[in-house]
Amino acid sequence: MRNDNSASRISAESLLDVAALRADTPGAGDVVHFNNAGCGLLAAPVLAAMVDHLRLEASIGGYEASAARAEQVREFYAETAALINCAPENIAFAGSATHAFSTALSAIPFEAGDVILTTRNDFISNQIAFLSLGKRFGVRAVHAPDLPEGGVDVEAMARLMREHRPRLVAATHIPTNSGLVQPVAEIGRHCRELDLLYLVDACQSVGQYPIDVAEIGCDLLTATCRKFLRGPRGSGFLYVSDRVLRAGYEPLFIDMYGARWVEPGRYQPVETAARFEDWEFPYAIVLGCAAAARYARQVGMDAIARRTPALAAGLRDRLADLPGVRVLDHGRQLGALVTFAIDGWQPEPFKAAMDARRINSALSYRHFAQFDFGDKDIDWCLRLSPHYYNTEQEVDQVVAAVADLSLVGGSRDDR
């Protein structure tokens, strides 16, 4: 499906020194990395921040190293807050986006009969969490319908808000299984009008697009650092609004970092989003995340948001022209996740054939996206996700590889 990203392809590269960015990316010369929706390639400053701290831990001890780097650790909150337009006190570190999401959910006092209003394109782990809440507490998930062209029907979702008065509204900005970009700010406007609690999963959008939590109007937002932000694995964060903090929301299992034990029978949560954190931190990873957020801001999120989806748009358009290839992305706005089905191949052999060409990609399966893949009548697809440090020549290389494999797929013994 062609989309309005196409017009910006030529101008997008001129905003960035791609050669310098690739020189700053140790892995860029080794592979064609089109799996940034899985993990982005680390930039050199991110790697250096982590390695330097591990060396310090090895030389003086872990507790001592964290004390020595306390100021740099605080920069994680400042850099992340600047990335999404909030105060550092509204940021909590998390081990992953899913960890952040489940911690946020645990703070909501659900009761039997409560409704979670969501979409048909939420991330698999979020959907499972909603089903788990239903199983344990009798909470019901209601899914807003999609528009014919793809993406949630916001007006229908607003009607469901008024009908059900949900305990929580939840939306995934960009689902993992397609290039769809959901209108989370439009959803947020309705949530504010009706004073509804709103949770946004920005796992695939942080580092790909500028994110402004004030514009989105969310109470809670979760993200990972390993994807388009190009941070280390095992890291993410949770944004918690002032409104939620003032209302006294806290995670179900709050620990000694998030609360003070003030009397034998009473504890007091801290006033900031730190109440959602645990005492034990992977400090080298936190420092790597700070470096990743700083690096993204130095590159420029507006420039990234032009180049990255534009590379994907060119890739998507060219794949759509190949025989035996069916591009699967639908919606009014499409991001840097490009998904397609290909005739004559099974998933693992096809990905292995791409791997053999040193092209990194990812597989998505029907159980990742029961609604979306059911609508599209597919059991699997390949996902390609370029980023700003990738080149047009790499797009050419990937398209040529898929074209070659589409021709030989039906006759391969290993399919």
mmCIF file of C-alpha atoms in Angstrom:
data_model
loop_
_atom_site.group_PDB
_atom_site.id
_atom_site.type_symbol
_atom_site.label_atom_id
_atom_site.label_comp_id
_atom_site.label_asym_id
_atom_site.label_seq_id
_atom_site.Cartn_x
_atom_site.Cartn_y
_atom_site.Cartn_z
ATOM 1 C CA MET A 1 0.000 0.000 0.000
ATOM 2 C CA ARG A 2 1.462 3.361 -1.028
ATOM 3 C CA ASN A 3 1.258 6.127 1.562
ATOM 4 C CA ASP A 4 2.137 9.765 2.127
ATOM 5 C CA ASN A 5 5.654 9.008 3.384
ATOM 6 C CA SER A 6 6.810 8.666 -0.232
ATOM 7 C CA ALA A 7 7.098 12.396 -0.929
ATOM 8 C CA SER A 8 9.723 12.909 1.776
ATOM 9 C CA ARG A 9 12.178 10.246 0.642
ATOM 10 C CA ILE A 10 14.625 12.455 -1.205
ATOM 11 C CA SER A 11 14.715 15.299 1.328
ATOM 12 C CA ALA A 12 14.998 12.978 4.322
ATOM 13 C CA GLU A 13 18.590 11.953 3.655
ATOM 14 C CA SER A 14 19.788 15.526 3.305
ATOM 15 C CA LEU A 15 18.851 16.185 6.938
ATOM 16 C CA LEU A 16 21.350 13.621 8.250
ATOM 17 C CA ASP A 17 24.990 12.714 7.702
ATOM 18 C CA VAL A 18 24.285 9.040 7.105
ATOM 19 C CA ALA A 19 27.934 8.177 6.504
ATOM 20 C CA ALA A 20 28.915 9.621 9.888
ATOM 21 C CA LEU A 21 26.029 7.845 11.600
ATOM 22 C CA ARG A 22 27.115 4.539 10.072
ATOM 23 C CA ALA A 23 30.692 5.156 11.178
ATOM 24 C CA ASP A 24 29.253 5.581 14.677
ATOM 25 C CA THR A 25 27.493 2.196 14.381
ATOM 26 C CA PRO A 26 29.944 -0.721 14.739
ATOM 27 C CA GLY A 27 27.592 -3.310 13.234
ATOM 28 C CA ALA A 28 26.556 -1.298 10.181
ATOM 29 C CA GLY A 29 29.365 -2.678 8.045
ATOM 30 C CA ASP A 30 28.777 -6.300 9.032
ATOM 31 C CA VAL A 31 25.090 -6.840 8.256
ATOM 32 C CA VAL A 32 22.133 -5.244 6.534
ATOM 33 C CA HIS A 33 20.227 -4.626 9.727
ATOM 34 C CA PHE A 34 16.534 -4.376 8.907
ATOM 35 C CA ASN A 35 15.427 -5.628 12.321
ATOM 36 C CA ASN A 36 15.334 -2.370 14.256
ATOM 37 C CA ALA A 37 11.799 -3.190 15.414
ATOM 38 C CA GLY A 38 13.453 -6.076 17.253
ATOM 39 C CA CYS A 39 16.724 -4.474 18.350
ATOM 40 C CA GLY A 40 18.466 -1.470 16.873
ATOM 41 C CA LEU A 41 22.219 -1.616 16.387
ATOM 42 C CA LEU A 42 24.038 0.030 19.285
ATOM 43 C CA ALA A 43 25.797 3.299 18.588
ATOM 44 C CA ALA A 44 29.392 3.573 19.775
ATOM 45 C CA PRO A 45 28.624 5.992 22.661
ATOM 46 C CA VAL A 46 26.003 3.609 24.015
ATOM 47 C CA LEU A 47 28.415 0.690 23.953
ATOM 48 C CA ALA A 48 31.153 2.785 25.545
ATOM 49 C CA ALA A 49 28.910 3.938 28.407
ATOM 50 C CA MET A 50 28.061 0.351 29.351
ATOM 51 C CA VAL A 51 31.544 -1.095 28.960
ATOM 52 C CA ASP A 52 33.139 1.738 30.932
ATOM 53 C CA HIS A 53 30.774 1.189 33.840
ATOM 54 C CA LEU A 54 31.319 -2.566 33.868
ATOM 55 C CA ARG A 55 35.048 -1.929 34.020
ATOM 56 C CA LEU A 56 34.510 0.426 36.932
ATOM 57 C CA GLU A 57 32.429 -2.188 38.738
ATOM 58 C CA ALA A 58 35.177 -4.740 38.170
ATOM 59 C CA SER A 59 37.819 -2.401 39.557
ATOM 60 C CA ILE A 60 36.137 -0.876 42.624
ATOM 61 C CA GLY A 61 32.922 -2.877 43.253
ATOM 62 C CA GLY A 62 29.300 -2.609 42.192
ATOM 63 C CA TYR A 63 27.934 -0.495 45.034
ATOM 64 C CA GLU A 64 30.920 1.811 44.882
ATOM 65 C CA ALA A 65 30.642 2.181 41.111
ATOM 66 C CA SER A 66 26.963 3.139 41.280
ATOM 67 C CA ALA A 67 27.765 5.740 43.944
ATOM 68 C CA ALA A 68 30.592 7.138 41.829
ATOM 69 C CA ARG A 69 28.315 7.423 38.785
ATOM 70 C CA ALA A 70 25.211 8.683 40.598
ATOM 71 C CA GLU A 71 25.132 11.919 38.603
ATOM 72 C CA GLN A 72 25.363 10.055 35.274
ATOM 73 C CA VAL A 73 22.627 7.664 36.395
ATOM 74 C CA ARG A 74 20.349 10.629 37.079
ATOM 75 C CA GLU A 75 20.903 11.696 33.491
ATOM 76 C CA PHE A 76 18.848 8.695 32.395
ATOM 77 C CA TYR A 77 15.753 10.380 33.821
ATOM 78 C CA ALA A 78 16.614 13.789 32.404
ATOM 79 C CA GLU A 79 17.412 12.475 28.913
ATOM 80 C CA THR A 80 14.367 10.211 28.755
ATOM 81 C CA ALA A 81 12.090 12.961 30.044
ATOM 82 C CA ALA A 82 13.407 15.359 27.396
ATOM 83 C CA LEU A 83 12.716 12.720 24.754
ATOM 84 C CA ILE A 84 8.998 12.528 25.582
ATOM 85 C CA ASN A 85 8.357 16.014 27.034
ATOM 86 C CA CYS A 86 7.878 15.435 30.732
ATOM 87 C CA ALA A 87 9.764 15.992 33.990
ATOM 88 C CA PRO A 88 12.458 13.537 35.153
ATOM 89 C CA GLU A 89 10.295 12.777 38.196
ATOM 90 C CA ASN A 90 7.689 11.238 35.886
ATOM 91 C CA ILE A 91 10.076 8.546 34.574
ATOM 92 C CA ALA A 92 10.674 5.096 36.050
ATOM 93 C CA PHE A 93 13.250 2.661 34.714
ATOM 94 C CA ALA A 94 11.954 -0.813 33.823
ATOM 95 C CA GLY A 95 13.516 -4.056 32.673
ATOM 96 C CA SER A 96 11.403 -4.027 29.487
ATOM 97 C CA ALA A 97 8.322 -2.437 28.004
ATOM 98 C CA THR A 98 6.301 -5.460 29.093
ATOM 99 C CA HIS A 99 7.654 -5.113 32.638
ATOM 100 C CA ALA A 100 6.647 -1.448 32.598
ATOM 101 C CA PHE A 101 3.198 -2.289 31.200
ATOM 102 C CA SER A 102 2.459 -5.023 33.742
ATOM 103 C CA THR A 103 3.724 -2.833 36.601
ATOM 104 C CA ALA A 104 1.399 -0.068 35.466
ATOM 105 C CA LEU A 105 -1.525 -2.471 35.256
ATOM 106 C CA SER A 106 -0.785 -3.753 38.753
ATOM 107 C CA ALA A 107 -1.341 -0.251 40.120
ATOM 108 C CA ILE A 108 -4.954 -0.125 38.928
ATOM 109 C CA PRO A 109 -7.421 -1.511 41.492
ATOM 110 C CA PHE A 110 -9.493 -3.579 39.079
ATOM 111 C CA GLU A 111 -12.751 -5.105 40.247
ATOM 112 C CA ALA A 112 -15.089 -7.680 38.747
ATOM 113 C CA GLY A 113 -17.054 -6.170 35.895
ATOM 114 C CA ASP A 114 -14.508 -3.456 35.084
ATOM 115 C CA VAL A 115 -13.884 -2.846 31.385
ATOM 116 C CA ILE A 116 -10.570 -2.318 29.626
ATOM 117 C CA LEU A 117 -11.228 -0.632 26.290
ATOM 118 C CA THR A 118 -8.521 -1.345 23.742
ATOM 119 C CA THR A 119 -7.998 -1.918 20.021
ATOM 120 C CA ARG A 120 -7.613 -4.919 17.779
ATOM 121 C CA ASN A 121 -3.944 -4.130 17.224
ATOM 122 C CA ASP A 122 -2.484 -4.120 20.705
ATOM 123 C CA PHE A 123 0.756 -5.958 21.437
ATOM 124 C CA ILE A 124 0.400 -9.682 22.158
ATOM 125 C CA SER A 125 1.699 -9.488 25.751
ATOM 126 C CA ASN A 126 -0.745 -6.672 26.517
ATOM 127 C CA GLN A 127 -3.653 -8.695 25.158
ATOM 128 C CA ILE A 128 -2.587 -11.705 27.228
ATOM 129 C CA ALA A 129 -2.361 -9.484 30.305
ATOM 130 C CA PHE A 130 -5.944 -8.310 29.740
ATOM 131 C CA LEU A 131 -7.115 -11.905 29.430
ATOM 132 C CA SER A 132 -5.226 -12.780 32.606
ATOM 133 C CA LEU A 133 -6.974 -9.946 34.456
ATOM 134 C CA GLY A 134 -10.258 -11.315 33.185
ATOM 135 C CA LYS A 135 -9.393 -14.795 34.390
ATOM 136 C CA ARG A 136 -8.370 -13.647 37.868
ATOM 137 C CA PHE A 137 -10.566 -10.622 38.582
ATOM 138 C CA GLY A 138 -13.451 -10.761 36.113
ATOM 139 C CA VAL A 139 -12.238 -7.785 34.101
ATOM 140 C CA ARG A 140 -13.564 -7.618 30.534
ATOM 141 C CA ALA A 141 -11.602 -6.425 27.503
ATOM 142 C CA VAL A 142 -13.634 -4.630 24.840
ATOM 143 C CA HIS A 143 -12.023 -4.087 21.439
ATOM 144 C CA ALA A 144 -12.904 -1.061 19.344
ATOM 145 C CA PRO A 145 -13.477 -1.830 15.645
ATOM 146 C CA ASP A 146 -11.097 -0.915 12.849
ATOM 147 C CA LEU A 147 -11.710 1.374 9.911
ATOM 148 C CA PRO A 148 -12.030 -0.320 6.492
ATOM 149 C CA GLU A 149 -8.617 1.056 5.473
ATOM 150 C CA GLY A 150 -6.998 -0.173 8.696
ATOM 151 C CA GLY A 151 -6.396 1.320 12.128
ATOM 152 C CA VAL A 152 -8.817 1.895 14.946
ATOM 153 C CA ASP A 153 -12.066 3.748 14.341
ATOM 154 C CA VAL A 154 -11.588 6.522 16.909
ATOM 155 C CA GLU A 155 -15.183 7.730 16.773
ATOM 156 C CA ALA A 156 -16.437 4.200 17.425
ATOM 157 C CA MET A 157 -13.926 3.924 20.264
ATOM 158 C CA ALA A 158 -15.243 7.185 21.735
ATOM 159 C CA ARG A 159 -18.786 5.820 21.635
ATOM 160 C CA LEU A 160 -17.592 2.729 23.497
ATOM 161 C CA MET A 161 -15.945 4.983 26.084
ATOM 162 C CA ARG A 162 -19.265 6.656 26.761
ATOM 163 C CA GLU A 163 -21.154 3.360 26.744
ATOM 164 C CA HIS A 164 -18.867 1.359 29.027
ATOM 165 C CA ARG A 165 -17.063 4.021 31.109
ATOM 166 C CA PRO A 166 -13.980 1.764 31.078
ATOM 167 C CA ARG A 167 -11.672 1.537 34.055
ATOM 168 C CA LEU A 168 -8.793 1.804 31.587
ATOM 169 C CA VAL A 169 -8.317 2.763 27.945
ATOM 170 C CA ALA A 170 -5.219 1.175 26.403
ATOM 171 C CA ALA A 171 -3.701 1.510 22.950
ATOM 172 C CA THR A 172 -0.493 0.434 21.257
ATOM 173 C CA HIS A 173 0.949 3.255 19.169
ATOM 174 C CA ILE A 174 2.611 0.930 16.631
ATOM 175 C CA PRO A 175 1.842 -2.790 16.868
ATOM 176 C CA THR A 176 4.709 -5.228 16.455
ATOM 177 C CA ASN A 177 2.970 -7.105 13.646
ATOM 178 C CA SER A 178 2.575 -4.351 11.025
ATOM 179 C CA GLY A 179 3.540 -0.829 10.014
ATOM 180 C CA LEU A 180 0.287 0.672 11.306
ATOM 181 C CA VAL A 181 0.618 3.897 13.322
ATOM 182 C CA GLN A 182 -2.413 4.340 15.562
ATOM 183 C CA PRO A 183 -3.875 7.835 16.278
ATOM 184 C CA VAL A 184 -3.066 7.776 19.990
ATOM 185 C CA ALA A 185 -3.426 11.549 20.416
ATOM 186 C CA GLU A 186 -6.954 11.446 18.980
ATOM 187 C CA ILE A 187 -7.830 8.680 21.430
ATOM 188 C CA GLY A 188 -6.258 10.722 24.198
ATOM 189 C CA ARG A 189 -8.465 13.737 23.507
ATOM 190 C CA HIS A 190 -11.566 11.647 24.090
ATOM 191 C CA CYS A 191 -10.066 10.152 27.250
ATOM 192 C CA ARG A 192 -9.408 13.625 28.661
ATOM 193 C CA GLU A 193 -12.921 14.791 27.817
ATOM 194 C CA LEU A 194 -14.379 11.826 29.706
ATOM 195 C CA ASP A 195 -11.751 11.768 32.489
ATOM 196 C CA LEU A 196 -10.674 8.203 31.696
ATOM 197 C CA LEU A 197 -7.368 6.611 32.635
ATOM 198 C CA TYR A 198 -5.257 6.145 29.491
ATOM 199 C CA LEU A 199 -2.265 3.819 28.978
ATOM 200 C CA VAL A 200 -0.185 3.921 25.772
ATOM 201 C CA ASP A 201 2.332 1.331 24.620
ATOM 202 C CA ALA A 202 4.987 3.277 22.687
ATOM 203 C CA CYS A 203 7.393 0.362 22.380
ATOM 204 C CA GLN A 204 7.885 0.727 18.607
ATOM 205 C CA SER A 205 7.517 4.490 18.355
ATOM 206 C CA VAL A 206 10.018 5.845 20.892
ATOM 207 C CA GLY A 207 13.172 6.512 18.869
ATOM 208 C CA GLN A 208 11.247 6.419 15.587
ATOM 209 C CA TYR A 209 8.945 9.422 16.075
ATOM 210 C CA PRO A 210 8.915 12.446 18.384
ATOM 211 C CA ILE A 211 6.755 11.521 21.370
ATOM 212 C CA ASP A 212 5.002 14.173 23.434
ATOM 213 C CA VAL A 213 3.041 12.768 26.351
ATOM 214 C CA ALA A 214 1.245 16.094 26.802
ATOM 215 C CA GLU A 215 0.039 16.009 23.208
ATOM 216 C CA ILE A 216 -0.954 12.344 23.478
ATOM 217 C CA GLY A 217 -2.806 13.040 26.715
ATOM 218 C CA CYS A 218 -1.865 9.747 28.336
ATOM 219 C CA ASP A 219 -1.675 8.997 32.040
ATOM 220 C CA LEU A 220 0.825 6.186 31.572
ATOM 221 C CA LEU A 221 3.188 5.341 28.734
ATOM 222 C CA THR A 222 5.521 2.371 28.353
ATOM 223 C CA ALA A 223 8.471 1.829 26.060
ATOM 224 C CA THR A 224 11.556 -0.245 25.495
ATOM 225 C CA CYS A 225 15.035 1.145 24.876
ATOM 226 C CA ARG A 226 16.365 -1.636 22.653
ATOM 227 C CA LYS A 227 14.384 -0.989 19.460
ATOM 228 C CA PHE A 228 14.395 2.287 17.516
ATOM 229 C CA LEU A 229 16.019 4.085 20.447
ATOM 230 C CA ARG A 230 19.057 1.812 19.916
ATOM 231 C CA GLY A 231 19.642 1.133 23.595
ATOM 232 C CA PRO A 232 20.647 -2.120 25.309
ATOM 233 C CA ARG A 233 18.450 -5.157 25.788
ATOM 234 C CA GLY A 234 16.816 -5.637 29.169
ATOM 235 C CA SER A 235 15.723 -2.017 29.467
ATOM 236 C CA GLY A 236 12.649 0.143 29.176
ATOM 237 C CA PHE A 237 10.774 2.843 31.002
ATOM 238 C CA LEU A 238 7.405 3.894 32.332
ATOM 239 C CA TYR A 239 6.023 7.416 32.193
ATOM 240 C CA VAL A 240 3.639 8.224 35.056
ATOM 241 C CA SER A 241 1.653 11.463 34.897
ATOM 242 C CA ASP A 242 1.378 13.927 37.763
ATOM 243 C CA ARG A 243 -2.323 13.122 37.914
ATOM 244 C CA VAL A 244 -1.636 9.439 38.540
ATOM 245 C CA LEU A 245 1.033 10.199 41.130
ATOM 246 C CA ARG A 246 -1.223 12.613 43.005
ATOM 247 C CA ALA A 247 -4.054 10.056 42.972
ATOM 248 C CA GLY A 248 -1.813 7.643 44.872
ATOM 249 C CA TYR A 249 -1.498 4.877 42.302
ATOM 250 C CA GLU A 250 1.294 2.465 43.183
ATOM 251 C CA PRO A 251 2.410 -0.977 41.943
ATOM 252 C CA LEU A 252 1.009 -4.029 43.664
ATOM 253 C CA PHE A 253 4.420 -5.194 44.868
ATOM 254 C CA ILE A 254 6.127 -1.979 45.878
ATOM 255 C CA ASP A 255 9.595 -2.427 47.336
ATOM 256 C CA MET A 256 12.048 -0.549 49.552
ATOM 257 C CA TYR A 257 13.099 1.746 46.707
ATOM 258 C CA GLY A 258 9.570 2.851 45.876
ATOM 259 C CA ALA A 259 8.388 3.279 49.458
ATOM 260 C CA ARG A 260 9.634 4.082 52.944
ATOM 261 C CA TRP A 261 8.781 1.849 55.881
ATOM 262 C CA VAL A 262 7.839 4.628 58.269
ATOM 263 C CA GLU A 263 6.265 2.570 61.100
ATOM 264 C CA PRO A 264 5.994 -1.153 61.873
ATOM 265 C CA GLY A 265 2.529 -1.237 60.324
ATOM 266 C CA ARG A 266 2.758 1.447 57.654
ATOM 267 C CA TYR A 267 4.753 2.418 54.560
ATOM 268 C CA GLN A 268 4.757 5.619 52.530
ATOM 269 C CA PRO A 269 5.242 5.588 48.729
ATOM 270 C CA VAL A 270 7.763 8.079 47.368
ATOM 271 C CA GLU A 271 6.249 11.041 45.588
ATOM 272 C CA THR A 272 7.814 10.447 42.159
ATOM 273 C CA ALA A 273 7.569 7.701 39.534
ATOM 274 C CA ALA A 274 10.388 5.973 41.455
ATOM 275 C CA ARG A 275 7.591 4.224 43.372
ATOM 276 C CA PHE A 276 7.318 2.000 40.272
ATOM 277 C CA GLU A 277 11.000 1.000 40.419
ATOM 278 C CA ASP A 278 12.844 -1.709 42.309
ATOM 279 C CA TRP A 279 15.926 -1.237 44.442
ATOM 280 C CA GLU A 280 18.210 -3.387 42.297
ATOM 281 C CA PHE A 281 19.287 -1.709 39.066
ATOM 282 C CA PRO A 282 21.440 -2.860 36.125
ATOM 283 C CA TYR A 283 23.492 0.315 36.275
ATOM 284 C CA ALA A 284 25.546 -0.316 33.146
ATOM 285 C CA ILE A 285 22.317 -0.747 31.184
ATOM 286 C CA VAL A 286 20.772 2.386 32.701
ATOM 287 C CA LEU A 287 23.831 4.365 31.629
ATOM 288 C CA GLY A 288 23.563 2.842 28.158
ATOM 289 C CA CYS A 289 19.922 3.941 27.969
ATOM 290 C CA ALA A 290 20.860 7.477 28.964
ATOM 291 C CA ALA A 291 23.458 7.509 26.189
ATOM 292 C CA ALA A 292 20.921 6.149 23.682
ATOM 293 C CA ALA A 293 18.339 8.820 24.520
ATOM 294 C CA ARG A 294 21.013 11.510 24.339
ATOM 295 C CA TYR A 295 22.234 10.178 21.005
ATOM 296 C CA ALA A 296 18.737 10.155 19.499
ATOM 297 C CA ARG A 297 18.160 13.725 20.596
ATOM 298 C CA GLN A 298 21.516 14.805 19.157
ATOM 299 C CA VAL A 299 20.720 13.171 15.825
ATOM 300 C CA GLY A 300 17.346 14.919 15.923
ATOM 301 C CA MET A 301 13.991 13.231 16.327
ATOM 302 C CA ASP A 302 12.340 15.308 13.605
ATOM 303 C CA ALA A 303 14.991 14.233 11.090
ATOM 304 C CA ILE A 304 14.769 10.613 12.248
ATOM 305 C CA ALA A 305 10.980 10.711 11.916
ATOM 306 C CA ARG A 306 11.318 11.815 8.309
ATOM 307 C CA ARG A 307 14.070 9.482 7.162
ATOM 308 C CA THR A 308 13.151 6.235 8.919
ATOM 309 C CA PRO A 309 9.503 5.904 7.725
ATOM 310 C CA ALA A 310 10.581 7.195 4.290
ATOM 311 C CA LEU A 311 13.087 4.358 3.888
ATOM 312 C CA ALA A 312 10.333 1.934 4.869
ATOM 313 C CA ALA A 313 7.889 3.523 2.420
ATOM 314 C CA GLY A 314 10.313 3.016 -0.454
ATOM 315 C CA LEU A 315 10.920 -0.574 0.602
ATOM 316 C CA ARG A 316 7.193 -1.231 0.954
ATOM 317 C CA ASP A 317 6.348 0.191 -2.462
ATOM 318 C CA ARG A 318 9.025 -1.830 -4.215
ATOM 319 C CA LEU A 319 8.145 -5.079 -2.466
ATOM 320 C CA ALA A 320 4.519 -4.580 -3.492
ATOM 321 C CA ASP A 321 5.611 -4.707 -7.135
ATOM 322 C CA LEU A 322 7.256 -8.142 -6.804
ATOM 323 C CA PRO A 323 5.392 -11.222 -8.068
ATOM 324 C CA GLY A 324 4.372 -13.629 -5.323
ATOM 325 C CA VAL A 325 4.822 -10.982 -2.605
ATOM 326 C CA ARG A 326 1.858 -9.566 -0.681
ATOM 327 C CA VAL A 327 2.542 -6.453 1.399
ATOM 328 C CA LEU A 328 0.346 -6.510 4.496
ATOM 329 C CA ASP A 329 0.548 -3.031 6.018
ATOM 330 C CA HIS A 330 -2.708 -1.055 6.098
ATOM 331 C CA GLY A 331 -3.673 2.236 7.663
ATOM 332 C CA ARG A 332 -3.786 5.989 7.166
ATOM 333 C CA GLN A 333 -0.246 6.353 8.515
ATOM 334 C CA LEU A 334 2.494 3.746 8.191
ATOM 335 C CA GLY A 335 5.778 3.638 10.061
ATOM 336 C CA ALA A 336 9.060 1.803 9.615
ATOM 337 C CA LEU A 337 7.744 -1.747 10.063
ATOM 338 C CA VAL A 338 7.224 -3.429 6.688
ATOM 339 C CA THR A 339 5.450 -6.788 6.684
ATOM 340 C CA PHE A 340 4.789 -9.117 3.788
ATOM 341 C CA ALA A 341 3.822 -12.658 2.874
ATOM 342 C CA ILE A 342 5.582 -14.582 0.124
ATOM 343 C CA ASP A 343 4.367 -17.513 -1.941
ATOM 344 C CA GLY A 344 6.113 -20.869 -1.891
ATOM 345 C CA TRP A 345 7.991 -20.572 1.395
ATOM 346 C CA GLN A 346 7.617 -21.652 4.988
ATOM 347 C CA PRO A 347 8.701 -19.138 7.636
ATOM 348 C CA GLU A 348 11.917 -20.564 9.059
ATOM 349 C CA PRO A 349 13.513 -21.513 5.712
ATOM 350 C CA PHE A 350 12.663 -18.109 4.271
ATOM 351 C CA LYS A 351 14.220 -16.232 7.168
ATOM 352 C CA ALA A 352 17.236 -18.541 7.005
ATOM 353 C CA ALA A 353 17.623 -17.644 3.331
ATOM 354 C CA MET A 354 17.585 -13.954 4.236
ATOM 355 C CA ASP A 355 20.062 -14.603 7.060
ATOM 356 C CA ALA A 356 22.378 -16.323 4.593
ATOM 357 C CA ARG A 357 22.442 -13.063 2.652
ATOM 358 C CA ARG A 358 23.391 -11.220 5.865
ATOM 359 C CA ILE A 359 20.041 -9.452 5.971
ATOM 360 C CA ASN A 360 18.538 -9.251 9.447
ATOM 361 C CA SER A 361 14.764 -9.579 9.671
ATOM 362 C CA ALA A 362 12.096 -11.030 11.961
ATOM 363 C CA LEU A 363 9.174 -13.413 11.698
ATOM 364 C CA SER A 364 5.680 -12.705 13.003
ATOM 365 C CA TYR A 365 3.130 -15.459 13.506
ATOM 366 C CA ARG A 366 -0.637 -15.605 13.785
ATOM 367 C CA HIS A 367 -0.463 -16.083 17.545
ATOM 368 C CA PHE A 368 1.269 -12.684 17.773
ATOM 369 C CA ALA A 369 -1.767 -10.916 16.301
ATOM 370 C CA GLN A 370 -4.898 -13.050 16.308
ATOM 371 C CA PHE A 371 -7.214 -10.277 15.102
ATOM 372 C CA ASP A 372 -4.955 -8.685 12.494
ATOM 373 C CA PHE A 373 -3.606 -11.900 10.980
ATOM 374 C CA GLY A 374 -7.069 -13.430 11.073
ATOM 375 C CA ASP A 375 -8.415 -10.489 9.074
ATOM 376 C CA LYS A 376 -5.541 -10.813 6.604
ATOM 377 C CA ASP A 377 -5.900 -14.617 6.469
ATOM 378 C CA ILE A 378 -2.216 -15.313 7.032
ATOM 379 C CA ASP A 379 -0.333 -17.545 9.455
ATOM 380 C CA TRP A 380 3.016 -15.743 9.282
ATOM 381 C CA CYS A 381 4.877 -12.906 7.663
ATOM 382 C CA LEU A 382 8.378 -11.499 7.469
ATOM 383 C CA ARG A 383 8.987 -8.124 9.095
ATOM 384 C CA LEU A 384 11.634 -5.707 7.829
ATOM 385 C CA SER A 385 12.354 -2.526 9.781
ATOM 386 C CA PRO A 386 15.004 -0.086 8.524
ATOM 387 C CA HIS A 387 16.267 2.876 10.525
ATOM 388 C CA TYR A 388 17.897 6.208 9.769
ATOM 389 C CA TYR A 389 21.424 4.767 9.574
ATOM 390 C CA ASN A 390 20.389 2.333 6.841
ATOM 391 C CA THR A 391 20.930 3.332 3.212
ATOM 392 C CA GLU A 392 18.998 3.358 -0.029
ATOM 393 C CA GLN A 393 21.580 0.908 -1.359
ATOM 394 C CA GLU A 394 20.655 -1.490 1.427
ATOM 395 C CA VAL A 395 16.998 -1.129 0.429
ATOM 396 C CA ASP A 396 18.062 -2.112 -3.101
ATOM 397 C CA GLN A 397 19.921 -5.119 -1.715
ATOM 398 C CA VAL A 398 16.955 -6.292 0.353
ATOM 399 C CA VAL A 399 14.485 -5.893 -2.516
ATOM 400 C CA ALA A 400 16.824 -7.823 -4.831
ATOM 401 C CA ALA A 401 17.103 -10.639 -2.274
ATOM 402 C CA VAL A 402 13.333 -10.940 -1.858
ATOM 403 C CA ALA A 403 12.856 -10.800 -5.625
ATOM 404 C CA ASP A 404 15.351 -13.618 -6.103
ATOM 405 C CA LEU A 405 13.788 -15.746 -3.398
ATOM 406 C CA SER A 406 10.279 -15.133 -4.708
ATOM 407 C CA LEU A 407 11.322 -16.654 -8.038
ATOM 408 C CA VAL A 408 12.968 -19.772 -6.631
ATOM 409 C CA GLY A 409 10.690 -20.378 -3.642
ATOM 410 C CA GLY A 410 8.264 -22.699 -5.351
ATOM 411 C CA SER A 411 10.990 -25.070 -6.494
ATOM 412 C CA ARG A 412 13.175 -25.178 -3.383
ATOM 413 C CA ASP A 413 13.554 -28.506 -1.622
ATOM 414 C CA ASP A 414 14.008 -26.824 1.770
ATOM 415 C CA ARG A 415 10.807 -24.798 1.761
#
